[in-house]
Coordinates of C-alpha atoms and ligand atoms in Angstrom, one line a residue:
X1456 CA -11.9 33.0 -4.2
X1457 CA -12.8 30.5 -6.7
X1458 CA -9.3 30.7 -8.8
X1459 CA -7.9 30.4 -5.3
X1460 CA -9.6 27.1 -4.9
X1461 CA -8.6 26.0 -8.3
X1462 CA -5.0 26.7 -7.8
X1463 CA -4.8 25.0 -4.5
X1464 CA -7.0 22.0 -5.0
X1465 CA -4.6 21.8 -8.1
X1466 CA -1.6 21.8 -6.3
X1467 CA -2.8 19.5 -3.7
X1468 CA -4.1 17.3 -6.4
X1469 CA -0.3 16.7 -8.0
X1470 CA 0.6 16.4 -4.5
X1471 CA -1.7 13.8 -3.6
X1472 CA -1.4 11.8 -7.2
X1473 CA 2.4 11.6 -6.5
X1474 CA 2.5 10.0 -3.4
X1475 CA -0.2 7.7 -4.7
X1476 CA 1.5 6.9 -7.3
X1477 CA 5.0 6.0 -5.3
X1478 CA 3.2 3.9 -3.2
X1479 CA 3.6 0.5 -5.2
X1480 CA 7.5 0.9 -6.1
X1481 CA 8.4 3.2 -2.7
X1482 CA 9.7 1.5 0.1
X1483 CA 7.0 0.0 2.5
X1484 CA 7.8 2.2 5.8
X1485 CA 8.2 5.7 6.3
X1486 CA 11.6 7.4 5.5
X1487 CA 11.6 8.8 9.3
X1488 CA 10.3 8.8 12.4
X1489 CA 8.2 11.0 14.1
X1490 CA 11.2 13.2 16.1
X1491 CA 12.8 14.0 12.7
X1492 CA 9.2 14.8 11.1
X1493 CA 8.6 17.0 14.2
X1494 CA 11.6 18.9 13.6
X1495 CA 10.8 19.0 10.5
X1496 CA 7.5 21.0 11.3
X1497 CA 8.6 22.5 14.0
X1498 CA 8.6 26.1 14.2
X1499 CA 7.9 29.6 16.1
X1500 CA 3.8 30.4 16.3
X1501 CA 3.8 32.4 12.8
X1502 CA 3.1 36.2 13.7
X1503 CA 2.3 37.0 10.0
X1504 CA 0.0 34.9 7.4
X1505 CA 1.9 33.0 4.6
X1506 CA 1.2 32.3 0.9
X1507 CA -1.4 29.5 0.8
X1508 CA 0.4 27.8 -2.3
X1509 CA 3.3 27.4 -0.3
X1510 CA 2.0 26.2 2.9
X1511 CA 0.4 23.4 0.6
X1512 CA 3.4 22.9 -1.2
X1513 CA 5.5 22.6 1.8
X1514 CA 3.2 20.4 3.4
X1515 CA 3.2 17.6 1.4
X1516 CA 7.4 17.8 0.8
X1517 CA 7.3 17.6 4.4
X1518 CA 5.3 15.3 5.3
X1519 CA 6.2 12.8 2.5
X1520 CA 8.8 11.4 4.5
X1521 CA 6.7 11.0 7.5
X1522 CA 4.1 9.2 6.3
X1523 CA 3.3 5.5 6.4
X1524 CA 2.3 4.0 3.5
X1525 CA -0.9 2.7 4.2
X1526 CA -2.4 2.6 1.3
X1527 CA -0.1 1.1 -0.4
X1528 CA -0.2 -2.2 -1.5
X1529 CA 2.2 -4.3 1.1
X1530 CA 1.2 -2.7 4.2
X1531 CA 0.1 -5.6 6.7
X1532 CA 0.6 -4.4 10.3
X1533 CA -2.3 -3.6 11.6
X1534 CA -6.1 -3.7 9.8
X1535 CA -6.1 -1.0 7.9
X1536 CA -7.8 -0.2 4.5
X1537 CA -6.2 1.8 1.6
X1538 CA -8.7 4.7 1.3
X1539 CA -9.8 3.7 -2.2
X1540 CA -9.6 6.8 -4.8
X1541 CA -13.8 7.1 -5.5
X1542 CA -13.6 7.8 -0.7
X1543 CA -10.9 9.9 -1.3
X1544 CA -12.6 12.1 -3.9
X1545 CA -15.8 12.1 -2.4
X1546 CA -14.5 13.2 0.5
X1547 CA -12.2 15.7 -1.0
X1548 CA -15.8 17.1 -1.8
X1549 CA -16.8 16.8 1.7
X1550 CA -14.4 19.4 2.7
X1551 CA -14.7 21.6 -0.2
X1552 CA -18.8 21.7 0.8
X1553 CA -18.0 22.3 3.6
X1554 CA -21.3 21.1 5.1
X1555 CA -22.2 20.4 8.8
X1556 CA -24.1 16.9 8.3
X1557 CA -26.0 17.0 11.5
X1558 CA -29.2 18.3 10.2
X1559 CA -31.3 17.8 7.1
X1560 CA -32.0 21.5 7.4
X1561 CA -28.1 21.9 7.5
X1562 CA -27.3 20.0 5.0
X1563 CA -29.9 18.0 3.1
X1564 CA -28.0 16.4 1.0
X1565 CA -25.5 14.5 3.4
X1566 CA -28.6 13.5 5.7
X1567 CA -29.9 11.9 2.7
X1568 CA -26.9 10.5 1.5
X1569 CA -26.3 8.9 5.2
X1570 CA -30.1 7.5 5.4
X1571 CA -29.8 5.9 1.9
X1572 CA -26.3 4.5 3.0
X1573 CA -27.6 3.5 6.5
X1574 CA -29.8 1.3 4.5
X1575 CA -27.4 -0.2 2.1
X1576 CA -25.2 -1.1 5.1
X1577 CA -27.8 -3.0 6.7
X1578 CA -28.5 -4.6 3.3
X1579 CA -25.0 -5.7 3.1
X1580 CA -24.4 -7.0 6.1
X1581 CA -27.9 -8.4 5.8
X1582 CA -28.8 -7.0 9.8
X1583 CA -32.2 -6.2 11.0
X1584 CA -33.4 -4.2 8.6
X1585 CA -35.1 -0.9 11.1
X1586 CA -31.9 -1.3 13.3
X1587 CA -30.2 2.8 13.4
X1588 CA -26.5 3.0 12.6
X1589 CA -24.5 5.8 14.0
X1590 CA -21.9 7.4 11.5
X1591 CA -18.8 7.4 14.2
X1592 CA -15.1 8.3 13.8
X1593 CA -14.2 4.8 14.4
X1594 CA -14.9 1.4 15.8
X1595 CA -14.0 2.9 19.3
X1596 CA -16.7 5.8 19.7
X1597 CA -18.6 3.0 18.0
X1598 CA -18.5 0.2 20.2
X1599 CA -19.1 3.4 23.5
X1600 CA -22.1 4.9 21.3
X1601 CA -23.7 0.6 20.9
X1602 CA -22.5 -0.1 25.0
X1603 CA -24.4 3.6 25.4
X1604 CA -27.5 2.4 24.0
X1605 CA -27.1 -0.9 25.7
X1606 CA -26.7 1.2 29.0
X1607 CA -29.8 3.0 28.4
X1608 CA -32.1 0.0 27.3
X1609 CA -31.1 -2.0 30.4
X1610 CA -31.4 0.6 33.0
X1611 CA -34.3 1.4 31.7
X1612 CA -35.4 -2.1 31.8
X1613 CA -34.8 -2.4 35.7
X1614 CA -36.6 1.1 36.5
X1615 CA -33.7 3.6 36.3
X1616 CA -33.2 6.2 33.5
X1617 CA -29.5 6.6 33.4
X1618 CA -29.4 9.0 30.6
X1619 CA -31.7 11.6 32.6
X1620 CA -30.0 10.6 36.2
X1621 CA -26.5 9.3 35.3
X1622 CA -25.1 6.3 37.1
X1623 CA -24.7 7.3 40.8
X1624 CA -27.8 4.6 42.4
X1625 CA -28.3 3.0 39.1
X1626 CA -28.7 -0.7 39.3
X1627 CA -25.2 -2.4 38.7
X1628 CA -25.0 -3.2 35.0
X1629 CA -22.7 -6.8 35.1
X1630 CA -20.4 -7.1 31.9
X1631 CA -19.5 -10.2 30.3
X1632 CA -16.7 -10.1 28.0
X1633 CA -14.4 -12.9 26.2
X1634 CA -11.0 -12.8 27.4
X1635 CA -9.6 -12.1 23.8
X1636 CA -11.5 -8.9 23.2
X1637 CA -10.4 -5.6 21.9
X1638 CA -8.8 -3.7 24.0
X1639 CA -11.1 -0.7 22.4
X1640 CA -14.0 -2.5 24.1
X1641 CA -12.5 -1.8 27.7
X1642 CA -11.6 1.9 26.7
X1643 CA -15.5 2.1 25.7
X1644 CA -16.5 1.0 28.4
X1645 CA -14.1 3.2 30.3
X1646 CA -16.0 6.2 28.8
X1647 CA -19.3 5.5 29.4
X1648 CA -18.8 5.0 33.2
X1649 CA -18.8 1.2 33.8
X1650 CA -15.2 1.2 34.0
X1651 CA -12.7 -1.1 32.1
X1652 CA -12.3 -3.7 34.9
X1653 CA -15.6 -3.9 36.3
X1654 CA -16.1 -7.0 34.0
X1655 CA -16.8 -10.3 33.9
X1656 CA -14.3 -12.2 32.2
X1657 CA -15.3 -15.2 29.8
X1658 CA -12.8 -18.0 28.9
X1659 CA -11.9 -18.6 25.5
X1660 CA -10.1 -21.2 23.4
X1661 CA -6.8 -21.5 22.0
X1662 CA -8.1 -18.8 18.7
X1663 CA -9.7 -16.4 21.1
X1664 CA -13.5 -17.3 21.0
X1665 CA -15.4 -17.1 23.9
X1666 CA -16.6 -20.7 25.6
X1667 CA -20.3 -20.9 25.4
X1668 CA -20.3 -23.0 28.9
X1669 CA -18.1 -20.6 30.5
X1670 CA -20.5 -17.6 29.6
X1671 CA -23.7 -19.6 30.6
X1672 CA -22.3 -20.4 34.0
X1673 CA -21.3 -17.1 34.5
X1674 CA -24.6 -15.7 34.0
X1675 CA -26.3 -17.9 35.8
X1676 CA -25.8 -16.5 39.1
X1677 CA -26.6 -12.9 37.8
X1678 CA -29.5 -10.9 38.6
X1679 CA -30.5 -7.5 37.3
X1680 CA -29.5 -6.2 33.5
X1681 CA -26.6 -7.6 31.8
X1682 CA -24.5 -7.0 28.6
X1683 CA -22.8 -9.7 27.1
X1684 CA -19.4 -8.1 24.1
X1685 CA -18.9 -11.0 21.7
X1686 CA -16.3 -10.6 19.0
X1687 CA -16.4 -11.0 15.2
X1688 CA -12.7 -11.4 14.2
X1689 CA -10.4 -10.9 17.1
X1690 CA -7.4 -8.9 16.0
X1691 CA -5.0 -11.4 16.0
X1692 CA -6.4 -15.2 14.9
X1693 CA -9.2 -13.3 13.3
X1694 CA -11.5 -15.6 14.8
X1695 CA -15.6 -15.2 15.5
X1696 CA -17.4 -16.1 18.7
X1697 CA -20.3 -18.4 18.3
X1698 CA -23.1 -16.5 18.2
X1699 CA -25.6 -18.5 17.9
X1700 CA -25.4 -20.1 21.0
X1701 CA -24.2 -16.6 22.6
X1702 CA -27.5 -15.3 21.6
X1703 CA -29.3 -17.7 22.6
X1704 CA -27.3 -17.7 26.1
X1705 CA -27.9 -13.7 25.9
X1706 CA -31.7 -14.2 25.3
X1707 CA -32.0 -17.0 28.3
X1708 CA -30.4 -14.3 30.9
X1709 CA -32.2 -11.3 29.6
X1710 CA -29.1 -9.9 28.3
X1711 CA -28.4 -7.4 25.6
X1712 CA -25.5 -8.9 23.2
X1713 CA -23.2 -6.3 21.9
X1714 CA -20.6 -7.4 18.8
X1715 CA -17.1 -5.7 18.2
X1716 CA -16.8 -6.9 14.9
X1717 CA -14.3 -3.7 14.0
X1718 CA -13.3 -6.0 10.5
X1719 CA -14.8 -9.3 10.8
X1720 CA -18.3 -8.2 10.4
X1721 CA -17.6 -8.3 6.6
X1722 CA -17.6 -11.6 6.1
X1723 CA -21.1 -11.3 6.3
X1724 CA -21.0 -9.3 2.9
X1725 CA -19.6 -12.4 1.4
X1726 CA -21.7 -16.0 0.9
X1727 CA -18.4 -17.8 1.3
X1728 CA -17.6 -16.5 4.7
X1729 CA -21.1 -16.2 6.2
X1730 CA -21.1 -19.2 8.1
X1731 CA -18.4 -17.6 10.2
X1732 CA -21.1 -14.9 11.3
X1733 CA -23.9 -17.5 11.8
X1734 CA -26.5 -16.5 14.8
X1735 CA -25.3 -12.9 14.8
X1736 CA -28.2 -10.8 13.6
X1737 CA -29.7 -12.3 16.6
X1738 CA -27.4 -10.2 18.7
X1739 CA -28.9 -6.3 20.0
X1740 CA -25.7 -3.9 18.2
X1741 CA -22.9 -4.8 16.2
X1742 CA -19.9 -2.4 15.2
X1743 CA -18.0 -2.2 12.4
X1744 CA -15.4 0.1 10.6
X1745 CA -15.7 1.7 7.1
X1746 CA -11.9 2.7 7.6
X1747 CA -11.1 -1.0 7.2
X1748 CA -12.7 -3.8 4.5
X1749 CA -14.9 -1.1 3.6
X1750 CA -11.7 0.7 2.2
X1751 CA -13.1 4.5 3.6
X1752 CA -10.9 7.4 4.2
X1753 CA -10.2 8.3 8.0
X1754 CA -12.1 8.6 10.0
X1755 CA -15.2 6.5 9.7
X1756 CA -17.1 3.7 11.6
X1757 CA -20.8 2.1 12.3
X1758 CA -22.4 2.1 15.5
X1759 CA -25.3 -0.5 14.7
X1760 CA -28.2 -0.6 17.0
X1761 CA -31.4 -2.7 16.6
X1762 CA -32.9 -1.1 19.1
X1763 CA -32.8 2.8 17.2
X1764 CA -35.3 4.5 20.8
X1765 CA -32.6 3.3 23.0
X1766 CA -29.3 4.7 20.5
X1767 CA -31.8 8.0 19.8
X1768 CA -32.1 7.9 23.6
X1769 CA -28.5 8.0 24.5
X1770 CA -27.1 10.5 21.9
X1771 CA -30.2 12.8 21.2
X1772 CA -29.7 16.8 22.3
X1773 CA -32.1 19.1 22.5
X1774 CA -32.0 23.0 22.3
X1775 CA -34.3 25.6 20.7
X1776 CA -32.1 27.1 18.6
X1777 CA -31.6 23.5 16.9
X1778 CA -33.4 22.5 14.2
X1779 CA -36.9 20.8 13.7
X1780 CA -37.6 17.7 11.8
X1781 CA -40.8 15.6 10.9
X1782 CA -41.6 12.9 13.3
X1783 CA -40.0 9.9 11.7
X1784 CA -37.0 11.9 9.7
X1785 CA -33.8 10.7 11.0
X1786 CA -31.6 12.9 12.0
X1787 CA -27.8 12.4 11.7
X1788 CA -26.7 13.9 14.9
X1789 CA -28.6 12.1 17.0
X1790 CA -27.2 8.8 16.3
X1791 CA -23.7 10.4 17.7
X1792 CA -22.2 11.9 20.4
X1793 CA -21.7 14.7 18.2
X1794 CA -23.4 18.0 16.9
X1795 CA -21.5 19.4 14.2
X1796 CA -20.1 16.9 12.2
X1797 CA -18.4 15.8 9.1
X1798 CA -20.7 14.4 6.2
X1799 CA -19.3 10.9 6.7
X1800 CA -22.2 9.3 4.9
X1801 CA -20.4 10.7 1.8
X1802 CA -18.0 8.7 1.1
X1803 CA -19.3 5.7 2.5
X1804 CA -22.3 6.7 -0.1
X1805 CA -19.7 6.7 -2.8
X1806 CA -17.7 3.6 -2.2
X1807 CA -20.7 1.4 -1.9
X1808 CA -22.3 2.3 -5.1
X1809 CA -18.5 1.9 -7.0
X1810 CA -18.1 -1.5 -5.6
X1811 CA -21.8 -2.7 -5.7
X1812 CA -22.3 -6.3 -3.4
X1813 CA -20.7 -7.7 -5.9
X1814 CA -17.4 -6.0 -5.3
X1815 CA -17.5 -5.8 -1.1
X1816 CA -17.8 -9.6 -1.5
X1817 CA -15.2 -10.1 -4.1
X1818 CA -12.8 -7.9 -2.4
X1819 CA -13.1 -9.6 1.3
X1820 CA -12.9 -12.9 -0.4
X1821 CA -9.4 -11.9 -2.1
X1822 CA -8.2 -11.1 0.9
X1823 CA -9.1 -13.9 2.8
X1824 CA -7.6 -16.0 0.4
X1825 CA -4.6 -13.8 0.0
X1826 CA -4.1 -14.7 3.6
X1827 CA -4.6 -18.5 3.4
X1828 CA -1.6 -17.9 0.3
X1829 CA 0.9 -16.5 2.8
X1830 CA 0.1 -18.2 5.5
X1831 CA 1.1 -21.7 2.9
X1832 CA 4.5 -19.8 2.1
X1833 CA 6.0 -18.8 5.5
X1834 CA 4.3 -22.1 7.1
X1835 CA 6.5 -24.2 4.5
X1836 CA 10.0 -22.5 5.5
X1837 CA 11.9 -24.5 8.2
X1838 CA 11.4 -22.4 11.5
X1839 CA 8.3 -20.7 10.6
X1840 CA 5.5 -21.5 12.3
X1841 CA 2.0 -20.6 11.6
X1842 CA -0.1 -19.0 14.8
X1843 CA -3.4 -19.5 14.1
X1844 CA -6.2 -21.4 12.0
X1845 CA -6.6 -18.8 9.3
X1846 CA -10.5 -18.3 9.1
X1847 CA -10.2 -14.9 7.6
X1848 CA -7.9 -12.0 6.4
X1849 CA -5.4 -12.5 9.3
X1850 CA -2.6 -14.6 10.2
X1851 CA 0.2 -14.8 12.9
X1852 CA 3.3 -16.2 13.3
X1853 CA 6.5 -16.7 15.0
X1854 CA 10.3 -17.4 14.3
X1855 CA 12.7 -19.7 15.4
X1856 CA 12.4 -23.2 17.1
X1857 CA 14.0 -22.3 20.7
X1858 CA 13.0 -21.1 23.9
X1859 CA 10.1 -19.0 24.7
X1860 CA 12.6 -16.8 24.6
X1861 CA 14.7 -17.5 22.3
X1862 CA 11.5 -17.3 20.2
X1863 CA 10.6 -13.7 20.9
X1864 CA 14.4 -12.5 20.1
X1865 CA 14.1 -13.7 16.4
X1866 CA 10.7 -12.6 15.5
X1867 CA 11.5 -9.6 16.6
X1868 CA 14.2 -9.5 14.8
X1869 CA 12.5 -10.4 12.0
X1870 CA 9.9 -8.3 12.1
X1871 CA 12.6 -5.1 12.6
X1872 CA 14.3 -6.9 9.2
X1873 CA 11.6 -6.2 7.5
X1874 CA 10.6 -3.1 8.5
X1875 CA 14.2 -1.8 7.4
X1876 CA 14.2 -3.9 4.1
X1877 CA 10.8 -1.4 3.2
X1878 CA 9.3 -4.6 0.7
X1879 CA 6.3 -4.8 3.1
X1880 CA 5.4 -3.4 6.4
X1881 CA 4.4 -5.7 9.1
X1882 CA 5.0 -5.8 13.3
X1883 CA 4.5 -7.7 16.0
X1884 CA 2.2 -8.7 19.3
X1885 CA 1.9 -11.3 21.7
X1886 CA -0.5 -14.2 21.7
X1887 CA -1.2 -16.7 23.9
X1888 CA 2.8 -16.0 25.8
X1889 CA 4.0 -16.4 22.2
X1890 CA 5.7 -12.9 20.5
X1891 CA 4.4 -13.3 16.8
X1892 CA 4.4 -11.2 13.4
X1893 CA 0.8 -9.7 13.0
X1894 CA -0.1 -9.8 9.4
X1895 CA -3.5 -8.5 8.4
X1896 CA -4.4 -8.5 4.7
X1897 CA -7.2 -5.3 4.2
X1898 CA -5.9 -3.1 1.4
X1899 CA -7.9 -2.7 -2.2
X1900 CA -4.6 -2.5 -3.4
X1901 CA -3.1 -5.5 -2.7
X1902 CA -2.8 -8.0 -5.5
X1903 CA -1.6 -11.7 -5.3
X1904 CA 2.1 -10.3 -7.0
X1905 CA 1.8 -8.5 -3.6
X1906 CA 1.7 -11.7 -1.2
X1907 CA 4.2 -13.8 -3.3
X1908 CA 7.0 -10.6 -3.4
X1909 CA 6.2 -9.8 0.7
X1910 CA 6.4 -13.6 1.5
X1911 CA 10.1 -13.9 -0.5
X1912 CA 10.5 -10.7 1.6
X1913 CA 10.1 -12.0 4.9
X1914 CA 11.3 -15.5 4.5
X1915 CA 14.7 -13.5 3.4
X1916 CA 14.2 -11.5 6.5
X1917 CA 14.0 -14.5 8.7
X1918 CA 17.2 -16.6 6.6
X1919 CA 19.0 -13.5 7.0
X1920 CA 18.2 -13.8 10.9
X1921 CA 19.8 -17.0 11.1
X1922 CA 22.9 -16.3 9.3
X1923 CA 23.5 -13.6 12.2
X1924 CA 22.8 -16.6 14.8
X1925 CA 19.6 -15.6 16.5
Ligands
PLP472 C1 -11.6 -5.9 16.7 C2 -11.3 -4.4 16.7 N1 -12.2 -3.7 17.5 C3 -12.0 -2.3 17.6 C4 -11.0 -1.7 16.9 C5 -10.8 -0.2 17.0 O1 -11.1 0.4 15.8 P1 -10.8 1.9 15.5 O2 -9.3 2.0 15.4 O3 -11.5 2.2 14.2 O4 -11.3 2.7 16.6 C6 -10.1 -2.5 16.1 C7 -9.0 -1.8 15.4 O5 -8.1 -2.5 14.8 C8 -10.3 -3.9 16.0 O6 -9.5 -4.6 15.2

């Protein structure tokens, strides 16, 4: 069993250090899409068991062509970090433990490693200090497990338990909401039975943060609980709400104040960008993603919750057969909606103790600057026009100087340019009527070569463009 092991975690290993090391010379896009990768795997149920070695062999030749090269160091669509090597081997541990972290009695090694990096996080991102934090997949299940506990502490507030008698007679809960939030917010909310559109919609300015006035006169008129979903770093300006005055809004109406803040809420781990965060360890949860700034492998996210009775409340199970703990031990199931589960605390565990404060701070600075850098080179070309004021690690823009329309066509076509020409990977979404090239700067390994070649990359793209007459 254990040469077994060997063999295939050696095999895997070559594997893995390959396309690692391909990353910074390969092209920036995968080499097909996914109809030719599922031909590629497709194939009859197998009746019969086949050589391990070759399934892992075939795998990764597979695969390779499929795969996007996210953590690489030009990949800039969407917010994603580059799983940094000390997450990847940690969790390469993970598996080969093979331990189910929702106990201390089943595993008490990953329950402490999740308390001790509970704390650390809270540290970090300098949050109320006895506040619980939920080890989730994602910023999704993260921002439903914080809107759970919000559910419970309200209802429970007004006289209803809505984790012991569900929602059927509750109370109505009103939602308040920016207009720019995420749309992972409304599919939380979705799951935990207030419904996506049963909001309250709060103006917002021209980046996408939510008008203090607007939200004050819209709770005004409001009786019974309330949550209030502010936003640190909306996905596309990368912009903060003020919370400060949110808060203070939130605390006038009796509301609970819940933040998405899937990226943004590391700028808190760095002095230079705190101010943008100002007011918001006043707020009741926060969420945040390790699979992002934090530079984590898949899948991993932090449900934070000041309030740890109410998140205990709305994720506990109880059976006989489960195990006991000490009054006061925290139990890592009970933060999620999950029993068995992976020993996410792990990794996290390992990548803050390899980057220190220090490090977190130093890398979200680089790439905030990185993104100020890019943001100077495409705004100086004739006919690129930067999108937003760039506060943070992201930046938007657009192409061409016609119509609306006219508009759209050529950052599209820029944007499919430079997907084809592979130097960096970057798409597209619409802001404020305006289609625009998203480009979000969150790998570890990124460096300012990086920005300079991706920027030559993409103002070639967009000449290239205008040669053809768009
Ligand atoms: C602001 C914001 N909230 C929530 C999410 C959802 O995060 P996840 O994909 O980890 O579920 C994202 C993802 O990009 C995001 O940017």
């Amino acid at each position: 069993m254990t040469d077994a092991l060997r063999t295939l975690l050696g095999q895997a290993l070559e594997h893995a250090v390959a396309y690692r090391e391909g990353l910074a010379t390969g092209l920036a896009r995968p080499l097909e899409d996914y109809h030719a990768s599922r031909d590629g795997f497709s194939a009859p149920l197998p009746e019969t068991g086949t050589d391990p070695g070759t399934i892992i062999d075939d795998l990764a030749t597979r695969a390779r062509p499929g795969l996007m090269p996210t953590p690489g160091p030009r990949f800039f669509a969407w917010v994603m970090g580059a799983s940094d090597p000390v997450g990847v081997a940690a969790d390469w541990l993970v598996s080969a433990w093979g331990q189910n972290a929702g106990y201390q009695s089943t595993s008490p090694a990953a329950a402490a490693m999740e308390e001790v990096a509970e704390r650390w996080l809270l540290d970090l991102l300098d949050l109320p200090r006895d506040s619980g934090i939920g080890f989730s997949t994602g910023a999704t299940l993260a921002n439903g497990i914080c809107l759970a506990a919000a559910r419970t502490r309200t209802l429970l507030n007004a006289g209803w338990d809505p984790d012991a008698d569900g929602l059927f007679g509750a109370p109505p809960v009103h939602v308040l909401i920016g207009a720019d939030a995420h749309s992972s917010v409304f599919s939380s909310l979705q799951l935990i039975g207030f419904g996506r559109k049963r909001v309250i919609t709060i103006d917002t300015d021209d980046q996408g943060r939510m008008l203090p006035a607007a939200l004050e006169a819209a709770s005004g008129g409001l009786s019974g609980p309330k949550i209030i979903i502010a936003q640190a770093g909306q996905i596309n300006t990368g912009a903060f709400d003020p919370f400060a005055e949110i808060v203070a809004i939130g605390k006038a109406h009796d509301a609970w104040v819940h933040v998405d803040g899937a990226f943004g809420l590391w700028a808190r781990a760095t002095p230079k960008r705190r101010h943008l965060t100002a007011g918001i360890e006043g707020c009741d949860s926060w969420v945040t993603d390790g699979h992002k700034w934090l530079q984590a492998p898949y899948d991993c996210g932090f449900a934070i919750v000041r309030d740890r009775d109410a998140l205990l409340g709305a994720m506990t199970q109880w059976s006989s057969y489960l195990p006991s703990v000490a009054q006061g031990d925290r139990v890592p199931s009970n933060y999620v909606p999950e029993l068995s589960r992976r020993a996410r605390g792990v990794p996290v565990y390992a990548l803050i103790r390899a980057f220190g404060r220090s490090g977190i701070a130093d890398l979200v600075e680089q790439h905030c600057g990185f993104a100020v850098r890019f943001a100077d080179r495409l705004g100086a070309e004739p006919g690129i026009v930067v999108r937003n004021a760039v506060v943070i690690n992201q930046l938007i823009v657009s192409f061409g100087t016609g119509d609306s329309a006219a508009r759209k066509a050529a950052t599209e076509a820029v944007i499919g340019a430079v997907q084809l020409d592979g130097t960096c990977f970057a798409a597209g979404a619409s802001w404020r009527g305006e289609w625009v090239m998203r480009l979000s700067i969150s790998s570890s390994a990124t460096t300012a070569a990086d920005i300079e070649i991706s920027a030559d990359a993409i103002i070639a793209a967009w000449r290239q463009v205008q040669s053809a007459g768009l």
